[in-house]
Coordinates of C-alpha atoms in Angstrom, one line a residue:
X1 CA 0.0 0.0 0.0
X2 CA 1.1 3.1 -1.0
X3 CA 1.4 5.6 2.4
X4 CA 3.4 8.3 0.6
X5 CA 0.6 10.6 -0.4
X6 CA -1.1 10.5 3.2
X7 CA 2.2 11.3 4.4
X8 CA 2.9 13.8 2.1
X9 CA -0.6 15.5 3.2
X10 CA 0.1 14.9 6.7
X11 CA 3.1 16.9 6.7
X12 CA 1.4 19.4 4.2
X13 CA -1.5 19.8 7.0
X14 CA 0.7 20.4 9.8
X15 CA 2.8 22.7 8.3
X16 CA 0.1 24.8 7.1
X17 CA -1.2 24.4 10.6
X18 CA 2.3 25.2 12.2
X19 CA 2.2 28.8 9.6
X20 CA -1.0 29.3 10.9
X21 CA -0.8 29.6 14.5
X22 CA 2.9 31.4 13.9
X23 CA 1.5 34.5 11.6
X24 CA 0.5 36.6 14.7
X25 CA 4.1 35.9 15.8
X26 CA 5.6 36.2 12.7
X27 CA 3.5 40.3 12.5
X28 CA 4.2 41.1 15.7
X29 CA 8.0 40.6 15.5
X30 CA 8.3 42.9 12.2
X31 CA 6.7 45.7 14.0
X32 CA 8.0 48.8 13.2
X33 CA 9.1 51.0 16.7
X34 CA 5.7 52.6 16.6
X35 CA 3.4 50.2 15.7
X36 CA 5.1 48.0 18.2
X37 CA 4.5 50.8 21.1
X38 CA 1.1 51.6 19.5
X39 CA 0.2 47.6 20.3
X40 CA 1.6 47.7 23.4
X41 CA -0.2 50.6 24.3
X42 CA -3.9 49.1 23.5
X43 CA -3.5 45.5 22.6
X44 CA -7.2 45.7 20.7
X45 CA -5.1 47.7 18.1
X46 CA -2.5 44.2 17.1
X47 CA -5.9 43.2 15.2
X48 CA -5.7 45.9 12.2
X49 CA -1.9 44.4 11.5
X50 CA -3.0 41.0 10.9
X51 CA -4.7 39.0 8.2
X52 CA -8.3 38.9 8.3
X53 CA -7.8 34.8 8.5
X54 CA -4.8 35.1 11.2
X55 CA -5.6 34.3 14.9
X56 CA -4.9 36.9 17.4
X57 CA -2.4 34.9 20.0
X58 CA 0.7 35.5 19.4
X59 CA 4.1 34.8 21.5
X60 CA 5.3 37.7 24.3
X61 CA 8.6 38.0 24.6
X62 CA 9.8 38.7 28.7
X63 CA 11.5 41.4 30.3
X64 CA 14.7 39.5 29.3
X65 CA 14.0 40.1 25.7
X66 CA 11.9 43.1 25.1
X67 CA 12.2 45.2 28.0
X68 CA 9.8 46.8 29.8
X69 CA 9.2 48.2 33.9
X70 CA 10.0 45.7 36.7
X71 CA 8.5 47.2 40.2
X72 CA 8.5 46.1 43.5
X73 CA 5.8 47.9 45.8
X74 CA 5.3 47.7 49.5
X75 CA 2.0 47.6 51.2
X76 CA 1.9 49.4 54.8
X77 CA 0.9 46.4 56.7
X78 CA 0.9 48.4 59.8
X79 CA -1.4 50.7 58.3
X80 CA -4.1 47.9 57.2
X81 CA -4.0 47.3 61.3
X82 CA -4.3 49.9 62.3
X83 CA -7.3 50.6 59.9
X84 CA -8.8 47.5 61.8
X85 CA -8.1 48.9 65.0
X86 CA -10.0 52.1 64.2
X87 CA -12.9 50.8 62.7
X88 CA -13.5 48.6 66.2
X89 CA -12.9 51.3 68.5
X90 CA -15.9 52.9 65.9
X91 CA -18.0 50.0 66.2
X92 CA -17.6 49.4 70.2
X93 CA -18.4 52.7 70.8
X94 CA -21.6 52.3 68.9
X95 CA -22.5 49.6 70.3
X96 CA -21.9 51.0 74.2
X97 CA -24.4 53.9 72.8
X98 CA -27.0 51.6 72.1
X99 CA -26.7 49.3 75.0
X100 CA -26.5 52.5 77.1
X101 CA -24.0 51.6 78.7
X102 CA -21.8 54.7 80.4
X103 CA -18.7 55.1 79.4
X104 CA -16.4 58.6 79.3
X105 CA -14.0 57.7 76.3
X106 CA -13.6 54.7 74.0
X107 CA -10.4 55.3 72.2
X108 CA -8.3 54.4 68.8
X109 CA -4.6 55.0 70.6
X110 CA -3.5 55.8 67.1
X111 CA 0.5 56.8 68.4
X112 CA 0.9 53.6 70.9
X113 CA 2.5 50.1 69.7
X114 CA 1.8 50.1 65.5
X115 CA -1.4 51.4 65.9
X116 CA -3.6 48.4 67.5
X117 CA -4.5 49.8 70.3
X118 CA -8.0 50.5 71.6
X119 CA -8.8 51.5 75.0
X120 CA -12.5 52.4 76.3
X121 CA -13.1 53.9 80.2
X122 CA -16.2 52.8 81.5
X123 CA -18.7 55.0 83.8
X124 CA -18.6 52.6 86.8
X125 CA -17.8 48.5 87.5
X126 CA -21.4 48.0 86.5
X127 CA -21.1 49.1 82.6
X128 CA -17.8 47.1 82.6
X129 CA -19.5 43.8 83.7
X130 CA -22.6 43.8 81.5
X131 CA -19.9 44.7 78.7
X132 CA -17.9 41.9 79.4
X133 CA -20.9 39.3 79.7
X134 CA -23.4 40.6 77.1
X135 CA -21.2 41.9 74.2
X136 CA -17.2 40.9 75.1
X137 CA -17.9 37.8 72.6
X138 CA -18.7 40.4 69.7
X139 CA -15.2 41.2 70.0
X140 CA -13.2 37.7 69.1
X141 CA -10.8 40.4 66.9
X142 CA -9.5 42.0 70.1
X143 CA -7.3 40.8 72.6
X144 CA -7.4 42.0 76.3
X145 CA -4.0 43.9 77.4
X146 CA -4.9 45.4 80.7
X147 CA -7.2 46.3 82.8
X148 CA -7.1 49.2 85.5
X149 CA -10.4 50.2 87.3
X150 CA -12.8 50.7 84.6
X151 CA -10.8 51.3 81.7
X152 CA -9.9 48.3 79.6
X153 CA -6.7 48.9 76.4
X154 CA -6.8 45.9 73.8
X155 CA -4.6 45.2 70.7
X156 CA -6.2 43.6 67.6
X157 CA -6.0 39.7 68.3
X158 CA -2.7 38.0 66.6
X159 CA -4.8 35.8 64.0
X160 CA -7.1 38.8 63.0
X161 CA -3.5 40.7 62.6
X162 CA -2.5 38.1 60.3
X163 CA -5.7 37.8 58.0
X164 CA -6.1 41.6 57.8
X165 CA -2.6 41.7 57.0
X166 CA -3.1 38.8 54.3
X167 CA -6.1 40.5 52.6
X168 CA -4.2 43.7 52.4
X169 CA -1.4 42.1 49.9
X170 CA -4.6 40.2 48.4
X171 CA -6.6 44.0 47.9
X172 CA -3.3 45.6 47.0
X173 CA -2.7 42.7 43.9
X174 CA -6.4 43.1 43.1
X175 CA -5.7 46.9 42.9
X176 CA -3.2 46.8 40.9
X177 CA -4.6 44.3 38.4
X178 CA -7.6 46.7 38.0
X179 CA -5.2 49.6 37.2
X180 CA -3.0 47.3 34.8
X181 CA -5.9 45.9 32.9
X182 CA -6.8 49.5 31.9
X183 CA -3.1 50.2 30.4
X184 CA -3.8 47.5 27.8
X185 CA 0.0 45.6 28.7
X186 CA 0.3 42.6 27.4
X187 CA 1.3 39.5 29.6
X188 CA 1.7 41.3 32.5
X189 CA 3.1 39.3 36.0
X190 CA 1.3 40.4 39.2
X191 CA 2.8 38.2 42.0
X192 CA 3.0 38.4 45.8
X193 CA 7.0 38.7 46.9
X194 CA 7.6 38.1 50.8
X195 CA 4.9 39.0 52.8
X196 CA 4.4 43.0 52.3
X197 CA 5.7 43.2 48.4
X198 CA 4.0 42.8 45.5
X199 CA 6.1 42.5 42.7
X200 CA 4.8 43.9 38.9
X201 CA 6.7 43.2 35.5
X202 CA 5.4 44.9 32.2
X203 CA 7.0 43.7 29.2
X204 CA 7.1 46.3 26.6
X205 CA 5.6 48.7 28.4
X206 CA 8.8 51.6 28.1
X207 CA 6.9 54.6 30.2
X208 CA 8.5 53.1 33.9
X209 CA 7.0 57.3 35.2
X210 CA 3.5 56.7 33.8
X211 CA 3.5 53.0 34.9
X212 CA 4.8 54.7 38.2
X213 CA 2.3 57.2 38.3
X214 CA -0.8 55.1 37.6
X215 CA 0.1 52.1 39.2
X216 CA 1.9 53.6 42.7
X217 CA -0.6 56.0 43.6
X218 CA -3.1 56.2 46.6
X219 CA -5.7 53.6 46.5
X220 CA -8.1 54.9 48.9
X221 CA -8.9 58.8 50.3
X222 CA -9.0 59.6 54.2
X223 CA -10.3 62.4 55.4
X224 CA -10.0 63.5 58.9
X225 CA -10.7 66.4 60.5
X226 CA -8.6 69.3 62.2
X227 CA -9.3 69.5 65.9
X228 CA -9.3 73.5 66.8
X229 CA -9.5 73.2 70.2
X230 CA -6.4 70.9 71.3
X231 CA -3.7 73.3 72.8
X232 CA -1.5 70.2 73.7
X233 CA 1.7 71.8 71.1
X234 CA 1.4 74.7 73.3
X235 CA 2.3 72.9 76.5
X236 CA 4.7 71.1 75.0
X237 CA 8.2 72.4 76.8
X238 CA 10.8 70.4 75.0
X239 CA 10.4 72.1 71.8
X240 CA 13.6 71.2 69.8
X241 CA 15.6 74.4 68.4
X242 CA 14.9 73.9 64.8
X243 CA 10.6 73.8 65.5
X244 CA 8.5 77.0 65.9
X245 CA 5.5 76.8 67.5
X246 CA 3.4 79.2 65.1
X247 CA -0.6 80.4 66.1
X248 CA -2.9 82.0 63.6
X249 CA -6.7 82.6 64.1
X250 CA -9.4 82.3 62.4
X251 CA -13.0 82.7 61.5
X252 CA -15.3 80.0 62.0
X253 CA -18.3 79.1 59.6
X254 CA -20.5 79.8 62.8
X255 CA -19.2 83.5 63.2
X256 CA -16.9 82.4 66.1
X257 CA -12.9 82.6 66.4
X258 CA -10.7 79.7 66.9
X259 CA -6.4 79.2 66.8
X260 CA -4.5 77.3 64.3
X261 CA -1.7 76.1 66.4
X262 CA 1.1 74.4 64.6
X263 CA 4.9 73.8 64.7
X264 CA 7.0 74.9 61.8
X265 CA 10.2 73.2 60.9
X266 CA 12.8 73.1 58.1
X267 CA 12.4 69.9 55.3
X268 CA 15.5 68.5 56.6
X269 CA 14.1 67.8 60.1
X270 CA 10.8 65.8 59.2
X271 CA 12.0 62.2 60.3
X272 CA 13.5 64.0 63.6
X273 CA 9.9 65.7 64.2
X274 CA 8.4 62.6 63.3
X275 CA 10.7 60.6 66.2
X276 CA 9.9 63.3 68.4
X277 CA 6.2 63.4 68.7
X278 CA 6.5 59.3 69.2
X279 CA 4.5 59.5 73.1
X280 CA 3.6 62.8 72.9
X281 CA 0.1 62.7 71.5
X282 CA -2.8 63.2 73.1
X283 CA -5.2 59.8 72.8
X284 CA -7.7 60.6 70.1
X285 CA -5.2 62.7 68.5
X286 CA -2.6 62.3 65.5
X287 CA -0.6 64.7 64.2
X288 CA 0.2 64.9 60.2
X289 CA 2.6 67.3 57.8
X290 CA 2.5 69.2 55.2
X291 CA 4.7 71.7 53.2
X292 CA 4.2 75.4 53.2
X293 CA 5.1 77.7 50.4
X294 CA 8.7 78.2 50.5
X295 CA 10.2 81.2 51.7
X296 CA 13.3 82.6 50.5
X297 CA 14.3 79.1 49.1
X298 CA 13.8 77.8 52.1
X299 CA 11.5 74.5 52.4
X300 CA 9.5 74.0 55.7
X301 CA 6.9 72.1 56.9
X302 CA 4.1 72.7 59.5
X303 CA 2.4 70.1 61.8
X304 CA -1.3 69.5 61.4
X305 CA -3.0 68.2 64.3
X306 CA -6.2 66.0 63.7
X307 CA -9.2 63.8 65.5
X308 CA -8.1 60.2 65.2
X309 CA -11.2 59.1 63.8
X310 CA -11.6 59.0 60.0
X311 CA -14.9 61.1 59.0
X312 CA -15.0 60.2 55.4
X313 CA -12.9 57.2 53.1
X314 CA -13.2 56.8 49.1

């Protein structure tokens, strides 16, 4: 029997076949420099350079071959904690007010350990014990530090440290997919490195500032309010040389006066005013920076001082 023809159309078939599934390859690789960045731009766009009859896969050469931006990006673990912490010292409040149950402060202690404290001063030893036998068990994401009198300081419980930490990376990777999917990069690698790092190739993609600039910033808004009324930086005696302690006033929306009091300090010192607010902070407090317009070519900064509690997130 004669096998050389089905042979012959064997080989015939899976050549043609082989040619076939290579074209897209075969276009993308000839390419000229701004075609190629034009696909790499919006991958919808590779379909006008192939033949109508062509598949659209083709092969994507890696970082090692074409280039492209390789970040690594941190996710403030402490941060996501500290979140958690707030958002209980929120809800145990609330939930005191609808017990009725007295209490004179419940309390995010935003400065103390990395931010997972909570502390909450009951009105009397009765309040404390119907907390701790009604709604304690509402709170398995809290762990009991001390107790003096009536005022009770938790941290956020070790295994609720570790999951909020774990669906940080998780939301972080998700957030960056989202942001990546809209730049249209081909093959990109989104993978978790270590456990606060996400690490992001782009192949192709030559921008590294826009990939920066879209990919690094802010995920989520804070906004927190400026408490008028604390005069704790005018008590403060230790000031160090370099800090200013700086008062404006003010009219309020209401017609009345208030003080902007605020420490002023050269750029250089930020990490040195940073180290030196560490215990200093009134519970229910924090105390942020910002630059102010620079004066003869000086830089300086200025102390903001804030409630604690986050009034608005998006």
């Amino acid at each position: 029997m004669n096998t050389t023809l089905p042979r012959f159309l064997l080989i015939a078939g899976m050549t043609a076949l082989g040619a076939w599934v290579l074209t897209p390859s075969v276009v993308y690789f000839t390419l000229d420099d701004a075609e190629l960045d034009e696909v790499q731009k919006d991958t919808t766009k590779f379909k006008q350079h192939l033949p109508s009859w062509a598949p659209e896969a083709h092969i994507v050469p890696g970082l090692d071959l074409q280039g492209g931006v390789h970040m690594v990006l941190g996710v403030d673990l402490d941060k996501a904690v500290a979140d958690r912490a707030r958002r209980i010292s929120s809800r145990l409040r609330s939930d005191l007010e609808d017990k009725k149950l007295g209490f004179s402060a419940v309390d995010h202690l935003a400065e103390e350990g990395k931010g997972d404290r909570v502390k909450a001063t009951f009105a009397d030893q009765a309040a404390l014990d119907t907390f701790d036998k009604d709604l304690a068990a509402n709170y398995a994401d809290l762990a009991e530090l001390s107790r003096a009198g009536t005022t009770v300081t938790w941290r956020v419980h070790p295994e609720w440290v570790a999951r909020v930490k774990s669906d940080a990376v998780d939301q972080t990777i998700k957030t960056i997919t989202n942001r990546i999917d809209k730049m249209h990069v081909t093959e990109p690698s989104i993978t978790k490195r270590g456990q606060d790092q996400v690490q992001v190739q782009l192949p192709g993609f030559a921008n590294p500032e826009e990939a920066k600039a879209l990919i690094g910033r802010t995920a989520q808004l804070e906004f927190q309010m400026c408490d008028d009324e604390s005069d704790f930086l005018t008590k403060l005696s230790d000031l160090p040389e370099w800090a200013k302690l700086q008062t404006s006033g003010f009219q309020r929306r209401d017609g009345g006066y208030a003080q902007d009091n605020f420490l002023e300090f050269p750029e250089e010192n930020l990490k040195d005013m940073r180290a030196y607010f560490v215990g200093k902070v009134p519970t229910g407090l924090v105390v942020k920076y910002g630059r102010e317009s620079a004066r003869d070519g000086e830089k300086r900064w200025r102390t903001y001082t804030l409630k604690a509690d986050v009034a608005l997130t998006g």
